[in-house]
CSV table of C-alpha atoms in Angstrom, one decimal:
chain,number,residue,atom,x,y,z
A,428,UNK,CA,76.8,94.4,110.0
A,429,UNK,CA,78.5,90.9,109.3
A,430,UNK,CA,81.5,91.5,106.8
A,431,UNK,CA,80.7,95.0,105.6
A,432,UNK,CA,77.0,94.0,104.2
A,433,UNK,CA,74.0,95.1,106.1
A,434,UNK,CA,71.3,92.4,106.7
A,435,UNK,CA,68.3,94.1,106.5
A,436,UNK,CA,66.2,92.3,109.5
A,437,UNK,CA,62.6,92.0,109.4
A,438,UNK,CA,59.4,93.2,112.2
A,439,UNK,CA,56.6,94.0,111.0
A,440,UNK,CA,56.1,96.1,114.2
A,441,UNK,CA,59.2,97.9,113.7
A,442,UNK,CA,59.1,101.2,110.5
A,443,UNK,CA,61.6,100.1,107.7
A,444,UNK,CA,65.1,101.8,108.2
A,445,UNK,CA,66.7,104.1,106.1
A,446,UNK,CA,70.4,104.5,105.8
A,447,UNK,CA,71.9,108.0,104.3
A,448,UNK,CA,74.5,107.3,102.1
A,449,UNK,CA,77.7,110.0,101.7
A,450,UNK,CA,79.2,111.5,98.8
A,451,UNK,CA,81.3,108.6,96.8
A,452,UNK,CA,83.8,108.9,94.2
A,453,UNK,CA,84.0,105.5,92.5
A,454,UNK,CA,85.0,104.1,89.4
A,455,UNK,CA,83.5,101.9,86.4
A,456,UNK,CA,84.5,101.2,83.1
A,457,UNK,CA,87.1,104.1,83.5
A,458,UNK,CA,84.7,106.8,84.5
A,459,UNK,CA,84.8,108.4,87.3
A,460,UNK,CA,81.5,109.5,89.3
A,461,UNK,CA,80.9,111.4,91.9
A,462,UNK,CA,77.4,111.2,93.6
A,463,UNK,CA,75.8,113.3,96.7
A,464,UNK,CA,72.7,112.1,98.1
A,465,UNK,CA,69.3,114.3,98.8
A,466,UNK,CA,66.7,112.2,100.1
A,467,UNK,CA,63.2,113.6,99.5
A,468,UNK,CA,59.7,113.0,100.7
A,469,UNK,CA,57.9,110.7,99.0
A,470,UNK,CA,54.7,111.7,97.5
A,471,UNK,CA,52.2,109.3,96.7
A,472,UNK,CA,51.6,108.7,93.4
A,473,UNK,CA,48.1,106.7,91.5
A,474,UNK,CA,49.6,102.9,91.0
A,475,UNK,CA,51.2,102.9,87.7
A,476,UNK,CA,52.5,106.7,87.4
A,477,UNK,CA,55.8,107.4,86.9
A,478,UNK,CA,57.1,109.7,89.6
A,479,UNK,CA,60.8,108.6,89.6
A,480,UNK,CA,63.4,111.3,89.4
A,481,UNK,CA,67.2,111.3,88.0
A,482,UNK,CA,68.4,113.5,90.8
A,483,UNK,CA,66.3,112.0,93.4
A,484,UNK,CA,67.6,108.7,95.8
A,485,UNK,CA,65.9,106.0,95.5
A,486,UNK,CA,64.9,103.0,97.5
A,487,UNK,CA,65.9,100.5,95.4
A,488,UNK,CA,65.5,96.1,95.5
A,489,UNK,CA,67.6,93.9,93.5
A,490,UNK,CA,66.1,90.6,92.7
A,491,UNK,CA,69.5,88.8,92.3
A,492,UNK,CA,72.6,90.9,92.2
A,493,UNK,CA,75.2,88.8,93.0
A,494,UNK,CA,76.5,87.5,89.8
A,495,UNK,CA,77.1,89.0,86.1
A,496,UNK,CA,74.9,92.0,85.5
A,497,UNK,CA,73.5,92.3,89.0
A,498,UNK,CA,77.2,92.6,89.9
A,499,UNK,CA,77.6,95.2,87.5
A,500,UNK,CA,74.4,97.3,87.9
A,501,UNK,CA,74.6,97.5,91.6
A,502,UNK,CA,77.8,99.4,91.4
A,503,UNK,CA,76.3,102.0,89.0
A,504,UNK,CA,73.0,102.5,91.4
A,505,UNK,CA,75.1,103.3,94.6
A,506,UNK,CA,77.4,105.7,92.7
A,507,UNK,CA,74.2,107.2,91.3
A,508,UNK,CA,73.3,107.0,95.0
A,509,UNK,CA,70.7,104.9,96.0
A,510,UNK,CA,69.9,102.8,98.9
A,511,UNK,CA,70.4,99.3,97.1
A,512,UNK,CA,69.3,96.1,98.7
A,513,UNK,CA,69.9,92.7,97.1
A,514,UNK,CA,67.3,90.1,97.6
A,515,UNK,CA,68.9,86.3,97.1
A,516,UNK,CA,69.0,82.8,99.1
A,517,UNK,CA,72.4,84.1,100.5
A,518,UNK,CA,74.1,81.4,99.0
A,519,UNK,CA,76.6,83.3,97.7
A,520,UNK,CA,78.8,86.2,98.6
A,521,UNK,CA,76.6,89.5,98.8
A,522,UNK,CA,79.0,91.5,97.4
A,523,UNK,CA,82.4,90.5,95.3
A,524,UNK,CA,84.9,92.9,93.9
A,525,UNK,CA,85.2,93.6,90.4
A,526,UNK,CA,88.5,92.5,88.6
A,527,UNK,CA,91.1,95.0,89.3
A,528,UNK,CA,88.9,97.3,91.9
A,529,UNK,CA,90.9,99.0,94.7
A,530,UNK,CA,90.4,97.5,98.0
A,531,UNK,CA,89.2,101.2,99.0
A,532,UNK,CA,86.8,101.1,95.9
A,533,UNK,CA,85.6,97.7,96.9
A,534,UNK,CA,85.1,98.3,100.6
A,535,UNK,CA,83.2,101.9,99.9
A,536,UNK,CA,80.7,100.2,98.2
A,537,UNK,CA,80.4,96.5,100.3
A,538,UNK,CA,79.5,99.1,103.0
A,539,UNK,CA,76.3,100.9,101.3
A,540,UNK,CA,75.1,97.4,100.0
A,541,UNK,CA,71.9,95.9,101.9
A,542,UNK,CA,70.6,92.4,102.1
A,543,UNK,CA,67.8,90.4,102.3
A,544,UNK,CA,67.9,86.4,102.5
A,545,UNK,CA,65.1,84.8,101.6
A,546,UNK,CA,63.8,82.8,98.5
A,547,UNK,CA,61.5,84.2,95.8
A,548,UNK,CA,59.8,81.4,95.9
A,549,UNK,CA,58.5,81.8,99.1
A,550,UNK,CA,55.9,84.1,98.3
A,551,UNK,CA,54.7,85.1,102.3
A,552,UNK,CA,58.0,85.8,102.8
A,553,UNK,CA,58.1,88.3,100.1
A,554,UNK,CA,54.9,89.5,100.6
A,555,UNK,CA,56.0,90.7,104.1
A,556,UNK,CA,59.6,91.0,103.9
A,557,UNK,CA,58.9,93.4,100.6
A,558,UNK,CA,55.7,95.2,102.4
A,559,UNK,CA,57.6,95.9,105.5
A,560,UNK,CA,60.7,97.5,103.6
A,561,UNK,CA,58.3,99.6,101.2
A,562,UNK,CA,60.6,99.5,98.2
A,563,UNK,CA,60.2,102.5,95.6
A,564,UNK,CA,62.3,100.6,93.0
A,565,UNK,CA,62.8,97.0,91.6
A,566,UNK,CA,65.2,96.0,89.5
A,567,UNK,CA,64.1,91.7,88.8
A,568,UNK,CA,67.4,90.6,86.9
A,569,UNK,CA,66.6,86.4,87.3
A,570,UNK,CA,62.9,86.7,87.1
A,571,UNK,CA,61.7,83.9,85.2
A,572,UNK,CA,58.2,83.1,86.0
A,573,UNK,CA,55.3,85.4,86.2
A,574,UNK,CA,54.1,83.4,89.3
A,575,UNK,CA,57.3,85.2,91.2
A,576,UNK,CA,56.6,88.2,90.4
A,577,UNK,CA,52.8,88.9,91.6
A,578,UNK,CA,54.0,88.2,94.9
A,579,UNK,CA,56.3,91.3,94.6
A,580,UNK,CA,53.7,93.7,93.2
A,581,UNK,CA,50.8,93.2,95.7
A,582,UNK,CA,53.7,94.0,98.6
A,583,UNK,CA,54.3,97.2,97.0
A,584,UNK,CA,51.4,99.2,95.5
A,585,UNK,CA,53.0,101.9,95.7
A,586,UNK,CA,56.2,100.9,93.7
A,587,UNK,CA,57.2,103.8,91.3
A,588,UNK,CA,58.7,101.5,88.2
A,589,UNK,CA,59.3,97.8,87.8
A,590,UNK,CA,62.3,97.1,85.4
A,591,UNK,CA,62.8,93.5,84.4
A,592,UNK,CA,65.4,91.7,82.8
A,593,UNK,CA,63.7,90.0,79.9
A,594,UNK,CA,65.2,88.0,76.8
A,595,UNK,CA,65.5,88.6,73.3
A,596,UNK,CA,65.1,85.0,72.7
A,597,UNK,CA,61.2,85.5,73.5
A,598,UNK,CA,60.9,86.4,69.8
A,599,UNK,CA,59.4,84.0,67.2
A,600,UNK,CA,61.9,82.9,64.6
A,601,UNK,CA,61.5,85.0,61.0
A,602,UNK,CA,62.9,85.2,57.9
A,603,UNK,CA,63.1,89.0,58.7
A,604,UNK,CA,65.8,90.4,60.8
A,605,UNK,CA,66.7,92.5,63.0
A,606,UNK,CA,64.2,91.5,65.4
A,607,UNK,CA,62.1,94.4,66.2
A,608,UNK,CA,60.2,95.0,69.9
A,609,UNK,CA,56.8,94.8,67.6
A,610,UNK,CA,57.9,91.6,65.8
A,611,UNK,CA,56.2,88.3,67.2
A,612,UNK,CA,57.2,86.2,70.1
A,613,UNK,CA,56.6,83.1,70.3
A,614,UNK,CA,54.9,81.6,73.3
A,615,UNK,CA,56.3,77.8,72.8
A,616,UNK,CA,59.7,79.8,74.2
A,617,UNK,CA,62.2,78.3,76.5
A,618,UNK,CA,61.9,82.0,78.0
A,619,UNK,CA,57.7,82.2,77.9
A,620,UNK,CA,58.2,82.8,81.5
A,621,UNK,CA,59.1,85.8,80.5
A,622,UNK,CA,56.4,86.8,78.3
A,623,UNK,CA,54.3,86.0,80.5
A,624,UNK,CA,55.7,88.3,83.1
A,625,UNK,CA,55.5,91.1,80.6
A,626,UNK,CA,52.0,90.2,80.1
A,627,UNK,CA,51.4,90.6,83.8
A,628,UNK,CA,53.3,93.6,84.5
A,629,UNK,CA,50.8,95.6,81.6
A,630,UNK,CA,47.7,93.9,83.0
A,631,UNK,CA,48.5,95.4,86.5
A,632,UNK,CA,49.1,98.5,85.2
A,633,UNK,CA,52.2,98.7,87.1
A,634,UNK,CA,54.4,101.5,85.1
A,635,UNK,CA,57.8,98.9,84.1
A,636,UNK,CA,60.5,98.2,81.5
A,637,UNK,CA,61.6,95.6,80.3
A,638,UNK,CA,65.0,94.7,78.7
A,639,UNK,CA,65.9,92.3,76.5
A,640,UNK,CA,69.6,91.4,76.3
A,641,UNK,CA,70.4,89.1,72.8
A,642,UNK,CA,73.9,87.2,74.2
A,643,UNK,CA,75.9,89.2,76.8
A,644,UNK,CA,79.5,89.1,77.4
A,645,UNK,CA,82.3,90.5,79.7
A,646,UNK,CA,84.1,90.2,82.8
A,647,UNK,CA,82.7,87.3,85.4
A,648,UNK,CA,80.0,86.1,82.4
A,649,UNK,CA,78.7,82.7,83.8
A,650,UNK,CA,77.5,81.4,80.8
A,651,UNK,CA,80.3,80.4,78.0
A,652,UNK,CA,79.9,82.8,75.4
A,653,UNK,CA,83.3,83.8,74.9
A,654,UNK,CA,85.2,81.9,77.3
A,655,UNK,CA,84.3,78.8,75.3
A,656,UNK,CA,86.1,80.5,72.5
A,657,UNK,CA,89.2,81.2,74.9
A,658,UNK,CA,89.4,77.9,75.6
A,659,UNK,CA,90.3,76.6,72.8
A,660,UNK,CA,92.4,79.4,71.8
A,661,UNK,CA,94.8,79.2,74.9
A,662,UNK,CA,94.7,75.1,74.4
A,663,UNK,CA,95.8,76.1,70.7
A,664,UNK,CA,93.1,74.1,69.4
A,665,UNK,CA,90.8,74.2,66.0
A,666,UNK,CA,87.7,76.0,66.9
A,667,UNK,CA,84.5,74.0,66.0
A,668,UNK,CA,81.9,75.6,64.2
A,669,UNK,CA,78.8,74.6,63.1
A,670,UNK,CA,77.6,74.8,59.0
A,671,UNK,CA,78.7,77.6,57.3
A,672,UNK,CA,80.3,79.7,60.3
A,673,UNK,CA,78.3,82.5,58.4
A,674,UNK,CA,75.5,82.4,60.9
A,675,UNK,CA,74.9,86.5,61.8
A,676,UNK,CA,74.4,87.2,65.7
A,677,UNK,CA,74.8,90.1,67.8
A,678,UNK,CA,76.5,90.2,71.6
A,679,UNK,CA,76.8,93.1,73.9
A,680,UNK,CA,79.0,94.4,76.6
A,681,UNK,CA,77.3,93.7,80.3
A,682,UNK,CA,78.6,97.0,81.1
A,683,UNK,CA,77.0,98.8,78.3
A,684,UNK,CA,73.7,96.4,79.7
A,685,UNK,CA,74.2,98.2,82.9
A,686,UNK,CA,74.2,101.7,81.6
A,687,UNK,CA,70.8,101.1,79.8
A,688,UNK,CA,69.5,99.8,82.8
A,689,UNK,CA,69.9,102.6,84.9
A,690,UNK,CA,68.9,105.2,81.9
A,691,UNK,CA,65.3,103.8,82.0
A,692,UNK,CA,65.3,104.8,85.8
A,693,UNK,CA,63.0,107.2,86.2
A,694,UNK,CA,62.8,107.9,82.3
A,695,UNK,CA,59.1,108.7,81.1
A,696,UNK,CA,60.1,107.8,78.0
A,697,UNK,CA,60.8,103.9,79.6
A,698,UNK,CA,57.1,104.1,80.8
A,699,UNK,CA,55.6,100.7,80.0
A,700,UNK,CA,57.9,99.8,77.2
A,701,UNK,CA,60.3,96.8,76.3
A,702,UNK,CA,63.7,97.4,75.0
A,703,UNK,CA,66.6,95.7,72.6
A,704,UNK,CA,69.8,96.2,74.6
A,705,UNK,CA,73.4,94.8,72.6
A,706,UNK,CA,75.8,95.9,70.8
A,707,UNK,CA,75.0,97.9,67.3
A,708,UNK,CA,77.0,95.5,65.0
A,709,UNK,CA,76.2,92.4,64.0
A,710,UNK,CA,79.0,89.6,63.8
A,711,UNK,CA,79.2,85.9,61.7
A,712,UNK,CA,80.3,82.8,63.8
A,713,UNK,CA,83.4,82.5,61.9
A,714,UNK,CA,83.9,86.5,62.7
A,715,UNK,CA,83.4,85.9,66.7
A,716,UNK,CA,86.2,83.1,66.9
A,717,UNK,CA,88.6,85.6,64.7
A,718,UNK,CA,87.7,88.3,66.9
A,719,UNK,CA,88.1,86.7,70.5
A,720,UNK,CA,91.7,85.3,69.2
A,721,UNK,CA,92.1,89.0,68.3
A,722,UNK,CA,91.0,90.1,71.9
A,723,UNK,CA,93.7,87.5,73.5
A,724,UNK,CA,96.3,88.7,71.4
A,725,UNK,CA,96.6,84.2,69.9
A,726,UNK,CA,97.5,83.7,66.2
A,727,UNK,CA,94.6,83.8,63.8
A,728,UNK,CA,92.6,80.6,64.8
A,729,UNK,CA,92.2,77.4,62.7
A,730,UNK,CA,88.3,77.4,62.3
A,731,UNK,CA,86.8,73.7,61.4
A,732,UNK,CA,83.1,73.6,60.1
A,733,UNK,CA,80.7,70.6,60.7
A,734,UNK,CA,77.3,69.5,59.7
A,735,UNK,CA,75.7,69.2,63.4
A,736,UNK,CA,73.2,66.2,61.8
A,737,UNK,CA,76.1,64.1,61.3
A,738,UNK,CA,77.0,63.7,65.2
A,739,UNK,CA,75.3,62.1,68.2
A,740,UNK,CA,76.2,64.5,71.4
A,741,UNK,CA,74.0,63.2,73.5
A,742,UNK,CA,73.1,66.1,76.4
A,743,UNK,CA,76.2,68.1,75.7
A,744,UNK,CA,75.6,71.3,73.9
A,745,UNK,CA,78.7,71.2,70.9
A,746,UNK,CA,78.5,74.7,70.4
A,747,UNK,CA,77.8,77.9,72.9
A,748,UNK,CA,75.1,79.8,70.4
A,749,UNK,CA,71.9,78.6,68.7
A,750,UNK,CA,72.3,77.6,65.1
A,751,UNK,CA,70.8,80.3,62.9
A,752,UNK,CA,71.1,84.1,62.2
A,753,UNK,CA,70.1,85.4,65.7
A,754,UNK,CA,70.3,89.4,66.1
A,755,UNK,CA,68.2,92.3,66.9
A,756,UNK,CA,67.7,95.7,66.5
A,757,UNK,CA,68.9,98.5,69.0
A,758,UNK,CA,67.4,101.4,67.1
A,759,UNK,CA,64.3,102.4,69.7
A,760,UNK,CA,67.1,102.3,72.9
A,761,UNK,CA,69.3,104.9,70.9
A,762,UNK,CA,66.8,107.2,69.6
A,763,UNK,CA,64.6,106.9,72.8
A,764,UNK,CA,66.5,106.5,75.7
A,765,UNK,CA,69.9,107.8,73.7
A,766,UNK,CA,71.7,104.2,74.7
A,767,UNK,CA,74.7,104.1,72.6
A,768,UNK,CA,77.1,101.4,73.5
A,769,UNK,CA,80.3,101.7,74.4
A,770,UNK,CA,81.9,98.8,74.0
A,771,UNK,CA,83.0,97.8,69.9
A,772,UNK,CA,83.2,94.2,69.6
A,773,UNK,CA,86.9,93.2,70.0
A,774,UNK,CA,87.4,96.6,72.3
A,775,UNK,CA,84.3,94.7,74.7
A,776,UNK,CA,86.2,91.2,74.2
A,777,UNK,CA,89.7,92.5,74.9
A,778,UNK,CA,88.2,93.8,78.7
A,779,UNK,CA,86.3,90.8,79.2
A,780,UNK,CA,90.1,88.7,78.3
A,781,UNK,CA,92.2,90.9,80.4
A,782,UNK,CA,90.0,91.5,83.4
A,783,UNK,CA,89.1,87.7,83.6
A,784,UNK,CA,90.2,84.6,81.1
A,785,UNK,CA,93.9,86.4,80.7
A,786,UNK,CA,93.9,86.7,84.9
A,787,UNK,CA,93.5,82.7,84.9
A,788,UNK,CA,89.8,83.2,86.2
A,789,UNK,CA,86.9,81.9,84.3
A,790,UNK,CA,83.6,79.8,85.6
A,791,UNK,CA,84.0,76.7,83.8
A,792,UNK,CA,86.8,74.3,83.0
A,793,UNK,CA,87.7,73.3,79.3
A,794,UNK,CA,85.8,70.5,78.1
A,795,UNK,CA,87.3,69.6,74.5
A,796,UNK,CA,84.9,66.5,74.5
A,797,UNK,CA,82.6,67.0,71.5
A,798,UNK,CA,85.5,69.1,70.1
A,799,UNK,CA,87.6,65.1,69.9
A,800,UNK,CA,84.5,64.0,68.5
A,801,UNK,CA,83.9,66.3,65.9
A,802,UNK,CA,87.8,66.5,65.2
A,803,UNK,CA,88.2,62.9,64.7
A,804,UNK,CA,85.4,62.0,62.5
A,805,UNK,CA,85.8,62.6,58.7
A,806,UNK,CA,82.0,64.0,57.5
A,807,UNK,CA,83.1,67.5,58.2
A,808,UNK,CA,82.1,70.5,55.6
A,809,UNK,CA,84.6,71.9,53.3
C-alpha cells in the first residue's frame, strides 16, 4: 500500500480480493456517523433487478472521485461502509483531505480507499480490469459519452445499480419553468453525451439512476461559480452582470448532492429513474452576487449591468452562468426519495467561503480582464 491507498492490482488468474472494513466514526457536514460492516453473500439476481440493500456493504467503483463531488461522495460511502475503489488516470492524488478534517479523520479513511489506474478510454482495460474485480456498484460521476460506458456494463452483468451523474443542462430551453424530469431535452446539447448514455443505460435494461445537478457549489468546486463572485469581492471590485441581473437560476450544495447520491443506493424507488438534485430556492443574478458578499462577510457589492451584444470577448467567457432564467424543479427527489437539502443559500455559500476562498485556497486565479473591458466602456444598461 503506497501512501495509505491501496492499488488494486490486476490477474485475471488470481479471484478479486476483498478487504473487511472496521467500525468508523467519522465526520461530514457536522454529523457524526458511525458505521459497522456485515458482508453478505451475494445472490445472483436477473440483469436489471434491484437487489441492493441499505444495511448491506457493497462493492462499490467510482468512475472519478478525486475532485469535487467524487471527493465528497466517497467519504459518505466508506462511513456508510462500503468497499470503495476509485477508477482514474492517477494523475492526481487518490485521496485529499477535506478543509478542516482531522489528520485522524483523514488517515481513517485514505486507508479504506482503493484504486485502480487506468483510462476509461481504454475500453480492454476496463473490460478486464472491471470483470476481474466484479463490482456490485457504480457510481460514473465524469461520464460523458455513452461510448465509455458500454465498456463498463458488458464487464459486469451482474451489476446491481448504475448511478450516473447526469446534467440538468440536457433539457431543451422553454418558456415553462421549473424544468421538470418529463420536460424535453434537447439533443443539439453540449451535454447530449449524456442523453445518450441515459438512453443506453434503459436500452440495456441495466436497473440505474441518474442525477442531474443544475450549478453546484461548495468547498474545492473547480468550476467558478462562486469563487468568480469572491473575486471580485475580496479585489473590492464592481461585479459585472449581464442584462437585467434578474435572470432566475438555482445552485445547490455538493454536499447536499452527495446525500442524494447515496439515498438512491439501493432505493427501489430510484429503479430506472432520473432525478433534479439543487437547492429548493430559486435566486436572481443580482441576488447571487448580494448573497456571496453576504457569505464573506464584504459590504453590499456595487453590481454593474451590461448588454453582452455590445462587447467582443473573444474566447473568454465574461460571465460564470448562461444568460437566461435557468432552474429546475426538485419536487420528485423530495417526495420520492425524501431529499431535502440542507444547505439555504447563503448558509451553503458561507461553508463553501470559510472552508476554502476565506482559507486563501481556490482553483483559479482572478482574471479581471473582461471585467476592465466592460468597466471602461460607456454602453452599459442603466
Amino acid at each position: 500500500m503506497a501512501g495509505g491507498v491501496a492499488t488494486v492490482q490486476h490477474n485475471l488468474k488470481m479471484q478479486p480480493s476483498v478487504s473487511l472494513l472496521p467500525s468508523s466514526q467519522s465526520s461530514f457536514c457536522g454529523t457524526k456517523f458511525n458505521t459497522s460492516v456485515q458482508y453478505k453473500r451475494k445472490v445472483c439476481q436477473p440483469k436489471g433487478a434491484l437487489n441492493v440493500t441499505a444495511s448491506g456493504a457493497k462493492k462499490i467503483l467510482v468512475m472519478g472521485g478525486t475532485r469535487f463531488i467524487g471527493i465528497f461522495l466517497s467519504r459518505l460511502l466508506v462511513e456508510e461502509g462500503h468497499q470503495v475503489t476509485l477508477f482514474t488516470r492517477g494523475k492526481a492524488p487518490i485521496t485529499q483531505p477535506l478543509p478542516g478534517e482531522a489528520d485522524e479523520a483523514y488517515n481513517a479513511f485514505k486507508s479504506k480507499i482503493l484504486h485502480l489506474k487506468g483510462d476509461r478510454k481504454d475500453f480492454d482495460f476496463v473490460k478486464t480490469s472491471l470483470a476481474a474485480e466484479g463490482f456490485d456498484v457504480v457510481y460514473d460521476i465524469n461520464g460523458r459519452e455513452a461510448v465509455e460506458v458500454e465498456p463498463i456494463l458488458d464487464a459486469l452483468p451482474n451489476l446491481e445499480q448504475y448511478i450516473y451523474c447526469s446534467s440538468a443542462g440536457v433539457y431543451l430551453k422553454s418558456d415553462l419553468l421549473p424544468h421538470c424530469e418529463t420536460d424535453a431535452v434537447d439533443p443539439k446539447s453540449r451535454h447530449k453525451g449524456k442523453l445518450e448514455t441515459e438512453a443506453l443505460l434503459e436500452s440495456k435494461g441495466v436497473n440505474y439512476t441518474s442525477i442531474r445537478p443544475v450549478y453546484i457549489y461548495g468547498p474545492l468546486n473547480y468550476n467558478p461559480v462562486e469563487e468568480w463572485f469572491f473575486h471580485r469581492l475580496k479585489a473590492g471590485r464592481p461585479i459585472p452582470i449581464p442584462n437585467s441581473g434578474l435572470q432566475v437560476t438555482q445552485l445547490g450544495h455538493v454536499k447536499d448532492l452527495a446525500t442524494a447520491f447515496i439515498k438512491v443506493l439501493g432505493n427501489p424507488k430510484a429503479s430506472k429513474q432520473v432525478f433534479n438534485i439543487s437547492g429548493d430556492r430559486y435566486v436572481t443574478f443580482d441576488g447571487l452576487a448580494r448573497a456571496c458578499a453576504k457569505a464573506g462577510g464584504f459590504p453590499e457589492p456595487e453590481l454593474v449591468h451590461y448588454n453582452p451584444k455590445e462587447f467582443d470577448f473573444g474566447k473568454k467567457k465574461a460571465f460564470p452562468f448562461r444568460d437566461q432564467h435557468f432552474f429546475a424543479s426538485v419536487e420528485k427527489a423530495k417526495v420520492e426519495l425524501g431529499v431535502v437539502p440542507e444547505y439555504g443559500l447563503v448558509e451553503g455559500l458561507k461553508d463553501s467561503y470559510d472552508l476554502d476562498f476565506g482559507r486563501g485556497t481556490f482553483r483559479k486565479a482572478a482574471d479581471f480582464e473582461t471585467d476592465d473591458i466592460i468597466l471602461g466602456k460607456s454602453l452599459v444598461l442603466s
